[in-house]
Coordinates of N, CA and C in Angstrom, one line a residue:
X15 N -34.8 -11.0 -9.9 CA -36.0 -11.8 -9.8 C -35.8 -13.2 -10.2
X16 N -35.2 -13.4 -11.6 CA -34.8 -14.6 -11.9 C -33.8 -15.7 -10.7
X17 N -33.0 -14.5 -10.1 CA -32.0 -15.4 -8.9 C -33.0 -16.5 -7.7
X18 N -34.2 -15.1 -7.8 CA -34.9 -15.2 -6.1 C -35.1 -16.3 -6.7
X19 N -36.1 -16.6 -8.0 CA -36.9 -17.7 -8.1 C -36.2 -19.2 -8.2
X20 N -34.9 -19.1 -8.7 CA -33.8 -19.6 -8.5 C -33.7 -20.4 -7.6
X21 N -33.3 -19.6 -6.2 CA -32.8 -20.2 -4.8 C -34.0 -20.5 -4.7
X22 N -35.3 -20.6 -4.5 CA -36.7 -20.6 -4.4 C -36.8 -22.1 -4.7
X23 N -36.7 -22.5 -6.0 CA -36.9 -23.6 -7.1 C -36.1 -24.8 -6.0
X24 N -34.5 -24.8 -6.0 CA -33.4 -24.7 -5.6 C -33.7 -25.8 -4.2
X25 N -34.2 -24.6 -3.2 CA -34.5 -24.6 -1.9 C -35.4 -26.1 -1.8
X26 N -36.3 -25.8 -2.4 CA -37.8 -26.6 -2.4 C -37.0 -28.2 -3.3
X27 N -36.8 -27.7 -4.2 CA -36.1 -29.3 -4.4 C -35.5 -30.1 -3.6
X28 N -34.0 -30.1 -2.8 CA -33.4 -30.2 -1.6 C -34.1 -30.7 -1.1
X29 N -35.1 -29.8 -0.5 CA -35.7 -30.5 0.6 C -36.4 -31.4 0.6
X30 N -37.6 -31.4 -1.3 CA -37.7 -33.1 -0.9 C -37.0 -33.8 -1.1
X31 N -35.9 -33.5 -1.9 CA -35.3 -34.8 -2.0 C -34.6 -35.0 -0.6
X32 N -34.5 -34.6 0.2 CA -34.6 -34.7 1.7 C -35.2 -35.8 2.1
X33 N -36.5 -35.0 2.5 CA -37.7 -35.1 3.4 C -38.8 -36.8 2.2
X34 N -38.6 -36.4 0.7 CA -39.7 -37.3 0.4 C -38.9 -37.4 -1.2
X35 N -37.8 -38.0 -1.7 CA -37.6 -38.2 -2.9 C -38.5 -38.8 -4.1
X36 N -39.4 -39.7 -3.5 CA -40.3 -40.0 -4.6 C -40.8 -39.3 -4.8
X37 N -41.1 -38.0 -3.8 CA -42.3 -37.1 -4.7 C -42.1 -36.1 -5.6
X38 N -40.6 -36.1 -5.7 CA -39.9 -34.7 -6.7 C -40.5 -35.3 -7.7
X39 N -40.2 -35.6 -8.7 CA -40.7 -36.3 -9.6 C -42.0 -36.1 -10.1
X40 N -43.1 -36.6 -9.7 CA -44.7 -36.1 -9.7 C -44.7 -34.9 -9.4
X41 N -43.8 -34.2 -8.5 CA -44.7 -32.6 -8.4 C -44.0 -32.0 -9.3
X42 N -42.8 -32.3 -10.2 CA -41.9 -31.4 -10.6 C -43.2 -31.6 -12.1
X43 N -43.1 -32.7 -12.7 CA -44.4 -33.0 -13.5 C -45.6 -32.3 -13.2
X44 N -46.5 -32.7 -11.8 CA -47.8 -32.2 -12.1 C -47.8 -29.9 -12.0
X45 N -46.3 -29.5 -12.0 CA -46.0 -28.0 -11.3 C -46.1 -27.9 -13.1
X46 N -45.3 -28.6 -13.9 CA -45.8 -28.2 -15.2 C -46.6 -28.5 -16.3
X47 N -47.6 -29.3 -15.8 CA -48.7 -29.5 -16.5 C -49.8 -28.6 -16.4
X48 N -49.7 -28.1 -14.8 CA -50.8 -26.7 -14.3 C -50.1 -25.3 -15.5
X49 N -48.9 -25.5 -15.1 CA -48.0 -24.3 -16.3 C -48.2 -24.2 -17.4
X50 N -48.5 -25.2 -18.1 CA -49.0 -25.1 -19.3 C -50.6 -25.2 -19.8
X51 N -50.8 -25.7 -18.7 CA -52.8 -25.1 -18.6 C -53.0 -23.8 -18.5
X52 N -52.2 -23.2 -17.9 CA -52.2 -21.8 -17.1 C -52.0 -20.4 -18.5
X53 N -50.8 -21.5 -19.2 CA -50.0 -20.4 -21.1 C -51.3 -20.7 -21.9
X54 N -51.7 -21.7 -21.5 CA -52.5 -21.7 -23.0 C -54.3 -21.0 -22.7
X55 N -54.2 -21.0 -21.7 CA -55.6 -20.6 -21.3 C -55.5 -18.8 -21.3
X56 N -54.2 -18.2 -21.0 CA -53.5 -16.7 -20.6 C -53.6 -16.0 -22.7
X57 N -52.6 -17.2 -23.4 CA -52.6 -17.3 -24.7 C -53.9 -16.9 -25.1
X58 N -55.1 -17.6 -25.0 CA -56.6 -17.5 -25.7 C -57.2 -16.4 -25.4
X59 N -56.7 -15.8 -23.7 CA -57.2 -14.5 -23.6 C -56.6 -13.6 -24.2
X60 N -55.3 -13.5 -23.9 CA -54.7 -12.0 -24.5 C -54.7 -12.3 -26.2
X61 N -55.1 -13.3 -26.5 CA -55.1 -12.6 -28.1 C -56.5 -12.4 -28.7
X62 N -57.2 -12.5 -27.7 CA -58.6 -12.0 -28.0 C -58.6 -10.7 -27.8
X63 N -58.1 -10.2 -26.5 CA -57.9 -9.1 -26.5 C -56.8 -8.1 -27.0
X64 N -56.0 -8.7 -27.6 CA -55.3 -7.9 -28.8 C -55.9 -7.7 -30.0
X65 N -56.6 -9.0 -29.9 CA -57.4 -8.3 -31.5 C -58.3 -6.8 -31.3
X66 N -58.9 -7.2 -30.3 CA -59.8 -6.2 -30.2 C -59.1 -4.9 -30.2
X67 N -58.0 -4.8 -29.2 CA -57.2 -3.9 -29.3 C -56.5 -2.9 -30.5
X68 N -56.2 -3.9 -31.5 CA -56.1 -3.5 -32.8 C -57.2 -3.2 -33.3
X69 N -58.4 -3.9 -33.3 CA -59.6 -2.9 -34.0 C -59.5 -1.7 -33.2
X70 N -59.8 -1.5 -32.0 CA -59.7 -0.8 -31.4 C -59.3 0.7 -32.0
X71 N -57.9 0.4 -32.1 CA -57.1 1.7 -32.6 C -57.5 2.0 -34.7
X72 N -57.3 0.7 -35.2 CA -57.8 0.8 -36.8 C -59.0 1.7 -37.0
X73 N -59.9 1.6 -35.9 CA -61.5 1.7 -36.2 C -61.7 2.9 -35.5
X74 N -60.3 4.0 -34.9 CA -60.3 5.2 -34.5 C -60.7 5.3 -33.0
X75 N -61.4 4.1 -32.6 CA -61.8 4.6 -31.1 C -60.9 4.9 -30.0
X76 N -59.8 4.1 -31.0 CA -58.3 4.8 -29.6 C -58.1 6.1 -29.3
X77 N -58.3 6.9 -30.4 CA -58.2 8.1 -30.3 C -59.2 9.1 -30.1
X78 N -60.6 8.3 -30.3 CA -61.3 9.1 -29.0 C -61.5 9.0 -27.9
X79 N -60.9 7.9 -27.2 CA -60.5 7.7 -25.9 C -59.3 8.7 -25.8
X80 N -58.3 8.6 -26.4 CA -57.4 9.4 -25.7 C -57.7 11.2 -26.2
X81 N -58.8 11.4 -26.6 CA -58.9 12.8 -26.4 C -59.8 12.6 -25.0
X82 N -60.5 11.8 -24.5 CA -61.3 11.8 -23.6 C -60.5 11.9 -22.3
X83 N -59.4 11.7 -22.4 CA -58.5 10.8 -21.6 C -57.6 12.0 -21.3
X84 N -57.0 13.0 -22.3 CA -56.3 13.7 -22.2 C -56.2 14.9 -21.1
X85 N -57.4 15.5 -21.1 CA -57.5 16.5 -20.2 C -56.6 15.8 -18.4
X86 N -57.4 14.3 -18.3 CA -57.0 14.0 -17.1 C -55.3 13.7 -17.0
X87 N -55.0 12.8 -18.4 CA -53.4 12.7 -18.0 C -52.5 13.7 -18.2
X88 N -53.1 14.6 -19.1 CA -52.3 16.1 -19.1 C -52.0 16.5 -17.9
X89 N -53.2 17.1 -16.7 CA -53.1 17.5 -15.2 C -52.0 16.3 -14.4
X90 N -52.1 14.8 -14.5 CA -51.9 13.7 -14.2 C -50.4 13.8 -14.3
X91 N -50.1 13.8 -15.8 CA -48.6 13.6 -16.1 C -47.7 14.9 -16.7
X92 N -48.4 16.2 -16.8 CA -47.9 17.5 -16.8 C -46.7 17.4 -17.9
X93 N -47.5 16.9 -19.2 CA -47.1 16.8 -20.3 C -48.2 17.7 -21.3
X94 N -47.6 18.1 -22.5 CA -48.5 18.2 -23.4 C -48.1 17.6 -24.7
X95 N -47.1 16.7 -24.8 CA -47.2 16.1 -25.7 C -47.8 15.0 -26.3
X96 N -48.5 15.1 -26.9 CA -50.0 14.3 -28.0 C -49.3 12.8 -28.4
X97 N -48.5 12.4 -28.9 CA -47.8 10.9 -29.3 C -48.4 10.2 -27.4
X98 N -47.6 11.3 -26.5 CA -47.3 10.5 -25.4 C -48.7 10.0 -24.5
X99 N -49.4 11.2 -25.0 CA -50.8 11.2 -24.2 C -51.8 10.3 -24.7
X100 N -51.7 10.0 -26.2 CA -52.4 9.1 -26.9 C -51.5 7.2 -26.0
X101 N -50.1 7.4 -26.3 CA -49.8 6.0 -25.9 C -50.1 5.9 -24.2
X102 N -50.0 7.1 -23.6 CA -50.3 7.4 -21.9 C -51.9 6.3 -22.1
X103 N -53.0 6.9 -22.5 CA -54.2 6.7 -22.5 C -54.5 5.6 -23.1
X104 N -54.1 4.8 -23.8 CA -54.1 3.1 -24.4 C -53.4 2.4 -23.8
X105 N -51.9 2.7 -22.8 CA -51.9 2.1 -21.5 C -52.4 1.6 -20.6
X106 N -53.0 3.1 -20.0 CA -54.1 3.2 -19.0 C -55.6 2.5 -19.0
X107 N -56.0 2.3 -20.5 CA -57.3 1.8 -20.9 C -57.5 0.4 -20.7
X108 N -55.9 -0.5 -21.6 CA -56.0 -2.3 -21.5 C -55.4 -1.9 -19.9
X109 N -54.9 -1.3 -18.7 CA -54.5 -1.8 -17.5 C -55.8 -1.7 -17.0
X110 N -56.7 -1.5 -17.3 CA -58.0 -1.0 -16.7 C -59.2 -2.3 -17.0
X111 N -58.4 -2.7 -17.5 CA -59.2 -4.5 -18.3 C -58.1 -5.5 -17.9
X112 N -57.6 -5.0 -17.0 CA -56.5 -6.4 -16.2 C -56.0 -6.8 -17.2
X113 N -55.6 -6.7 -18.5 CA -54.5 -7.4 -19.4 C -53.2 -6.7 -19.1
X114 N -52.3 -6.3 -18.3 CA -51.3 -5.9 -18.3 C -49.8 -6.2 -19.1
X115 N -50.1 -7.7 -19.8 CA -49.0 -8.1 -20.5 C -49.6 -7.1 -22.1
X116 N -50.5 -6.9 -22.5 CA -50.8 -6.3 -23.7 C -50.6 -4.8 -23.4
X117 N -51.1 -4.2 -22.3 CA -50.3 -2.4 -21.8 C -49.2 -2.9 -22.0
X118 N -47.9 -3.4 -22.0 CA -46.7 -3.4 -21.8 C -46.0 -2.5 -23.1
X119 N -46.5 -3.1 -24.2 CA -46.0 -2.2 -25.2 C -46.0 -0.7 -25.3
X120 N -47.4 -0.3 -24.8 CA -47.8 1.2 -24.8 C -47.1 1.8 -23.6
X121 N -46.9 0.7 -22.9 CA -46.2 1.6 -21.5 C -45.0 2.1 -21.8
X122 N -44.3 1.0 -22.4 CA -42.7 1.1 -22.9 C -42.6 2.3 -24.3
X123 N -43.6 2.3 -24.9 CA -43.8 3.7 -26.3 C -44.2 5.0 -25.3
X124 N -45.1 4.9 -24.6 CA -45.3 6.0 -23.5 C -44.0 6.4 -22.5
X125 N -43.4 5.5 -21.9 CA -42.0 5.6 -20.9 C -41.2 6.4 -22.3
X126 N -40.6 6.0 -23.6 CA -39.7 6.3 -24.1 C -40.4 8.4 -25.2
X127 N -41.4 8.1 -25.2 CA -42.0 9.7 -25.2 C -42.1 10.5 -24.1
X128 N -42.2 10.5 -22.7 CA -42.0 10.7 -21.8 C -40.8 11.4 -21.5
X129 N -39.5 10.8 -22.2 CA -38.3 10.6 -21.8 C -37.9 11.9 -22.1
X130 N -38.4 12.6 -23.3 CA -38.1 14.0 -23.9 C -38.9 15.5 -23.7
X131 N -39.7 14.7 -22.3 CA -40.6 15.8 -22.3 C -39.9 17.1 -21.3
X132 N -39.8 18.0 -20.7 CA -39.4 18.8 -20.0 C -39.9 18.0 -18.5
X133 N -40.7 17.5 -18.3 CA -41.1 16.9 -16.8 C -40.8 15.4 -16.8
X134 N -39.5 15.4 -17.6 CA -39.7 13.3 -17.6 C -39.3 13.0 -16.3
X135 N -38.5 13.5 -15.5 CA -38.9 12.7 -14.4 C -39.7 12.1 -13.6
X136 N -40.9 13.4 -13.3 CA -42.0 13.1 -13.0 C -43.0 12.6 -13.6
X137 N -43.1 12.6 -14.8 CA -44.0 12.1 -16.1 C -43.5 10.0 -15.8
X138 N -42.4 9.7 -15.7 CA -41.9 8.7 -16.1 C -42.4 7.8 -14.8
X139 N -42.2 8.5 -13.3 CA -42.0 8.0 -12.1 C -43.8 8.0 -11.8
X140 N -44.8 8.5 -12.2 CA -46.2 8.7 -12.8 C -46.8 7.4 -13.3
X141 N -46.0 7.2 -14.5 CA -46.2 5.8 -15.4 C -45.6 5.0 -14.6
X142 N -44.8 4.6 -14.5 CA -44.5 3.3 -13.4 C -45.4 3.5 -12.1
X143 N -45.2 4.1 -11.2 CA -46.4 4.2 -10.3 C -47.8 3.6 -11.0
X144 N -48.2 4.0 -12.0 CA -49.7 3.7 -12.0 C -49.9 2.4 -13.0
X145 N -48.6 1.9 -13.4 CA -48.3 0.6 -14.1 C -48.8 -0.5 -12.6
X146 N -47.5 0.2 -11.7 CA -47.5 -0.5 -10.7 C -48.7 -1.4 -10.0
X147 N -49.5 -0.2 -9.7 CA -50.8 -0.4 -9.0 C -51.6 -0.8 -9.6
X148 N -51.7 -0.2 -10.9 CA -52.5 -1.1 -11.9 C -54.1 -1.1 -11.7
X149 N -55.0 0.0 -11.4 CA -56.0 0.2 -11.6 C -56.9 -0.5 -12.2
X150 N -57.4 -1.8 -11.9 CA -58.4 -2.6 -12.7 C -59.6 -2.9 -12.5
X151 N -60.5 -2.3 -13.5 CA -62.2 -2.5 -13.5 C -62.4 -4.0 -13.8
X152 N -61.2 -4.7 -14.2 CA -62.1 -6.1 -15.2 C -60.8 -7.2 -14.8
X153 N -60.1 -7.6 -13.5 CA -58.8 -8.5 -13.8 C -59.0 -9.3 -14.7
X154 N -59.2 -9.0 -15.8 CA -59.1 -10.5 -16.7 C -58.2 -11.7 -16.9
X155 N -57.1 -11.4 -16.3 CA -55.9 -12.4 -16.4 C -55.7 -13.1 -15.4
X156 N -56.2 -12.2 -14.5 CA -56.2 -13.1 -13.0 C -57.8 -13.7 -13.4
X157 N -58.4 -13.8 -13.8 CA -60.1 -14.4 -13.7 C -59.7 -15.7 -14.7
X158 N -58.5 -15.4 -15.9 CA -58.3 -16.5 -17.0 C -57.5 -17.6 -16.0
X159 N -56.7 -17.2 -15.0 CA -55.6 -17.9 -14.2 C -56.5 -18.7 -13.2
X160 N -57.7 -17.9 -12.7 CA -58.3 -18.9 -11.7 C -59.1 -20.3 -12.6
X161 N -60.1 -19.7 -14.1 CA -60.5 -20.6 -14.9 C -60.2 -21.7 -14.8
X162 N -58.6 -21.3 -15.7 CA -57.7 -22.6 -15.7 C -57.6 -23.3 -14.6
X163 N -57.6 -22.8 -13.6 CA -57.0 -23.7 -12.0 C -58.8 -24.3 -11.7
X164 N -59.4 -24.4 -12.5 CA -60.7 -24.6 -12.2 C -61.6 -24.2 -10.8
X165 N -61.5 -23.2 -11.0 CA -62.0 -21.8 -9.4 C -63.7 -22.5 -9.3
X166 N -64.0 -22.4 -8.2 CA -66.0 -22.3 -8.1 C -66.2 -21.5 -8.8
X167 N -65.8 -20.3 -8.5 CA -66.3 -18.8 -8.8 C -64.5 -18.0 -9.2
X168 N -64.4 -17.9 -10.4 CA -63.4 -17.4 -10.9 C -63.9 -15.7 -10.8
X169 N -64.9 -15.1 -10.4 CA -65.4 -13.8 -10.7 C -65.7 -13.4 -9.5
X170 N -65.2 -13.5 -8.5 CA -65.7 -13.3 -7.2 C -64.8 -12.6 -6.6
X171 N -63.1 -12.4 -7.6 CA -62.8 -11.2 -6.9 C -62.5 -10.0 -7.8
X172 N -63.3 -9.6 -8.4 CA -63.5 -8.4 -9.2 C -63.9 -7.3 -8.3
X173 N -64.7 -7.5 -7.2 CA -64.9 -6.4 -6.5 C -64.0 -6.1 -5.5
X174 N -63.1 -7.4 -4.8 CA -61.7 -6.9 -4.1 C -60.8 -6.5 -4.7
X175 N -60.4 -6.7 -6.1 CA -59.3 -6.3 -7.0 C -59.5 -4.7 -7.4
X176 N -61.0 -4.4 -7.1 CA -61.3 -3.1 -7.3 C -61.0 -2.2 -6.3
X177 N -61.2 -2.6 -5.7 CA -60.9 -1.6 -4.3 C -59.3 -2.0 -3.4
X178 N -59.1 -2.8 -4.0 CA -57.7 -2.7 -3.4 C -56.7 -2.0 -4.9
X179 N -56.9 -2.1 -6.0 CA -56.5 -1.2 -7.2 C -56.9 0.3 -6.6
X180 N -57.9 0.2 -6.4 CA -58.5 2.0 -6.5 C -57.0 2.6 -5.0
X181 N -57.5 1.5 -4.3 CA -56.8 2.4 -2.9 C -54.7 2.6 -3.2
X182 N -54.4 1.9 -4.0 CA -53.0 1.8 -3.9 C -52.5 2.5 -5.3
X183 N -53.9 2.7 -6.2 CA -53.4 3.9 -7.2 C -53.5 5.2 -6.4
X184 N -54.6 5.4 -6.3 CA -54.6 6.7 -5.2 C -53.3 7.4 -4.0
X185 N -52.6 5.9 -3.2 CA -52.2 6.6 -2.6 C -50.2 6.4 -3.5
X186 N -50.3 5.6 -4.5 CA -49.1 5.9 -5.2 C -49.1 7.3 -6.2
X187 N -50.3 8.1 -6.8 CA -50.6 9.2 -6.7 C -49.9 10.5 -5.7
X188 N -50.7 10.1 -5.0 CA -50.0 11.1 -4.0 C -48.7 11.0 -3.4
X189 N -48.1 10.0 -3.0 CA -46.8 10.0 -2.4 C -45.9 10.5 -3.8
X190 N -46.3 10.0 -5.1 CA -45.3 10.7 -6.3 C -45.5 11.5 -6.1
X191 N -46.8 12.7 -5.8 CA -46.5 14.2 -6.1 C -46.0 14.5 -4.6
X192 N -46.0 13.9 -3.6 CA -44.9 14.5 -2.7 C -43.8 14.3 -2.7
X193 N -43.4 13.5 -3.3 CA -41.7 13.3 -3.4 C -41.1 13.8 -4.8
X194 N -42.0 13.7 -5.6 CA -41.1 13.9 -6.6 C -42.0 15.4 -7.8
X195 N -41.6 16.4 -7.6 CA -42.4 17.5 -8.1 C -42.1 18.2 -9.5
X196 N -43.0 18.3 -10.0 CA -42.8 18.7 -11.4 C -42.6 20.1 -11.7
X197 N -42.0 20.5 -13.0 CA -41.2 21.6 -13.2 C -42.0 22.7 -13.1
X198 N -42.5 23.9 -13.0 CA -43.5 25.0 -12.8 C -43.4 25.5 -14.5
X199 N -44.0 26.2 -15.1 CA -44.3 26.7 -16.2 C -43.3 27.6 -16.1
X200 N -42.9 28.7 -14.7 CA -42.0 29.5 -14.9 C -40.6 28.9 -14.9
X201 N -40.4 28.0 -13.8 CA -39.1 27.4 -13.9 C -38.9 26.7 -15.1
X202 N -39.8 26.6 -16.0 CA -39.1 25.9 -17.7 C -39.0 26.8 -18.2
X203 N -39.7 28.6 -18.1 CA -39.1 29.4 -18.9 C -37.9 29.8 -18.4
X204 N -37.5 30.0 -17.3 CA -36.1 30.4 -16.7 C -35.1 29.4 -17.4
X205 N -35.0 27.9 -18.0 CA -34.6 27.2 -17.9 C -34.4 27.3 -19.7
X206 N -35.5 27.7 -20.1 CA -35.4 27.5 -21.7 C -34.6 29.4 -22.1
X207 N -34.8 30.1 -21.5 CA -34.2 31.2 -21.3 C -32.5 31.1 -20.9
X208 N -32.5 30.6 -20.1 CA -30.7 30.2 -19.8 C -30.1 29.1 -21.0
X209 N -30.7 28.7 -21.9 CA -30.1 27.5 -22.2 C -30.0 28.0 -23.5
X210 N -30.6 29.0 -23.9 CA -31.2 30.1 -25.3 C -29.6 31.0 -25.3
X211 N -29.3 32.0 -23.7 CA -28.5 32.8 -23.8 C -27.3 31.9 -23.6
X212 N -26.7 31.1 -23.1 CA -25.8 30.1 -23.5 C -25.6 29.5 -24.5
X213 N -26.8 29.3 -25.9 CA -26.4 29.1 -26.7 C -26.1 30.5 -27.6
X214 N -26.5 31.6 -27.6 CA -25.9 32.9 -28.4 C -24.5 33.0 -27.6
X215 N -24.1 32.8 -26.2 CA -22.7 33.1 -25.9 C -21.7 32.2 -26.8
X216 N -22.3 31.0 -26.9 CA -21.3 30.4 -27.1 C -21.0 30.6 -28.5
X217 N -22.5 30.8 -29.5 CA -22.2 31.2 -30.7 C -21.2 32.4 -30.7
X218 N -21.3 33.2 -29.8 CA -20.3 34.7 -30.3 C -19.0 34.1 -29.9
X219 N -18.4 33.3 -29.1 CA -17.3 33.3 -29.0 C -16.9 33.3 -27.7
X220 N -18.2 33.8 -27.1 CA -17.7 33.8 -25.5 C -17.6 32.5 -24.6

């Protein structure tokens, strides 16, 4: 990504200095004056919503979300491990409020509990899919990004972000469980069963 944006940067320079060399200059300036309107306005939001975030979990409500939460990411991510489903479900909650740089941590504590579950393939390829698409009731970072860029109506696409979120979680849903299928209850006992008598063979010697 860093290369693309690279040749990208790269490209566009060249050419004014081509086509219009006085203007590199002022736009290379006014591209980072918007940039830094853009950090500091992004800054004010996500630490408002980190704080909250951190009450959030101090003040216990994180974890009655993620019992609330659980039943669906259990079926969802065909785990039953509790660390994972708690950081699954505090993921899922700030990507649901369009802060996706503040999910990043839970995603990356969720991906690395995941890793040890009997279904981490499918568990793992689940969480990136639905990182991916990103499910959002509230874009708030895109609504802080239009602010800054001083929008008419910085809130006017909350209801296209919704329905284009709804339709591309949904169908990254389903193409993971067609391509990629999780382990059956019997095929992990077959599996913890072979791996049990393998370990007594090898204890005896054989």
């Amino acid at each position: 990504m860093n290369i693309l944006f690279t040749i990208l940067f790269l490209s566009a320079a060249v050419f004014l200095l081509i086509t219009a060399p006085e203007a590199l200059l002022p736009a290379l300036l006014d591209g980072a004056g918007k940039g830094a309107t853009v950090c500091v306005s992004l800054i004010a939001t996500y630490s408002v919503w980190m704080g909250l975030m951190r009450v959030w979990e101090d003040s216990g409500v994180a974890t009655k979300v993620s019992k609330l939460v659980k039943p669906l990411a259990k079926g969802l991510f065909k785990t039953d491990d509790e660390e994972a489903l708690r950081a699954i479900s505090m993921n899922l909650s700030v990507n649901l409020l369009g802060i996706s740089g503040v999910a990043t941590p839970y995603g990356i504590k969720a991906a690395n509990l995941l890793d040890r579950t009997e279904n981490a393939e499918y568990s793992s390829a689940m969480l990136f899919v639905l990182n991916a698409t990103s499910l959002q009731l509230i874009p708030t970072s895109i609504i802080a990004v239009r602010v800054a860029m001083n929008s008419a109506n910085p809130t006017d696409i909350v209801i296209p972000t919704l329905l284009a979120t709804v339709f591309s979680t949904l169908l990254g849903v389903i193409l993971t469980k067609l391509f990629i299928h999780p382990k059956t209850e019997k095929n992990i006992g077959k599996s913890t069963g072979i791996l049990r008598i393998k370990q007594k063979t090898k204890g005896a010697g054989i």
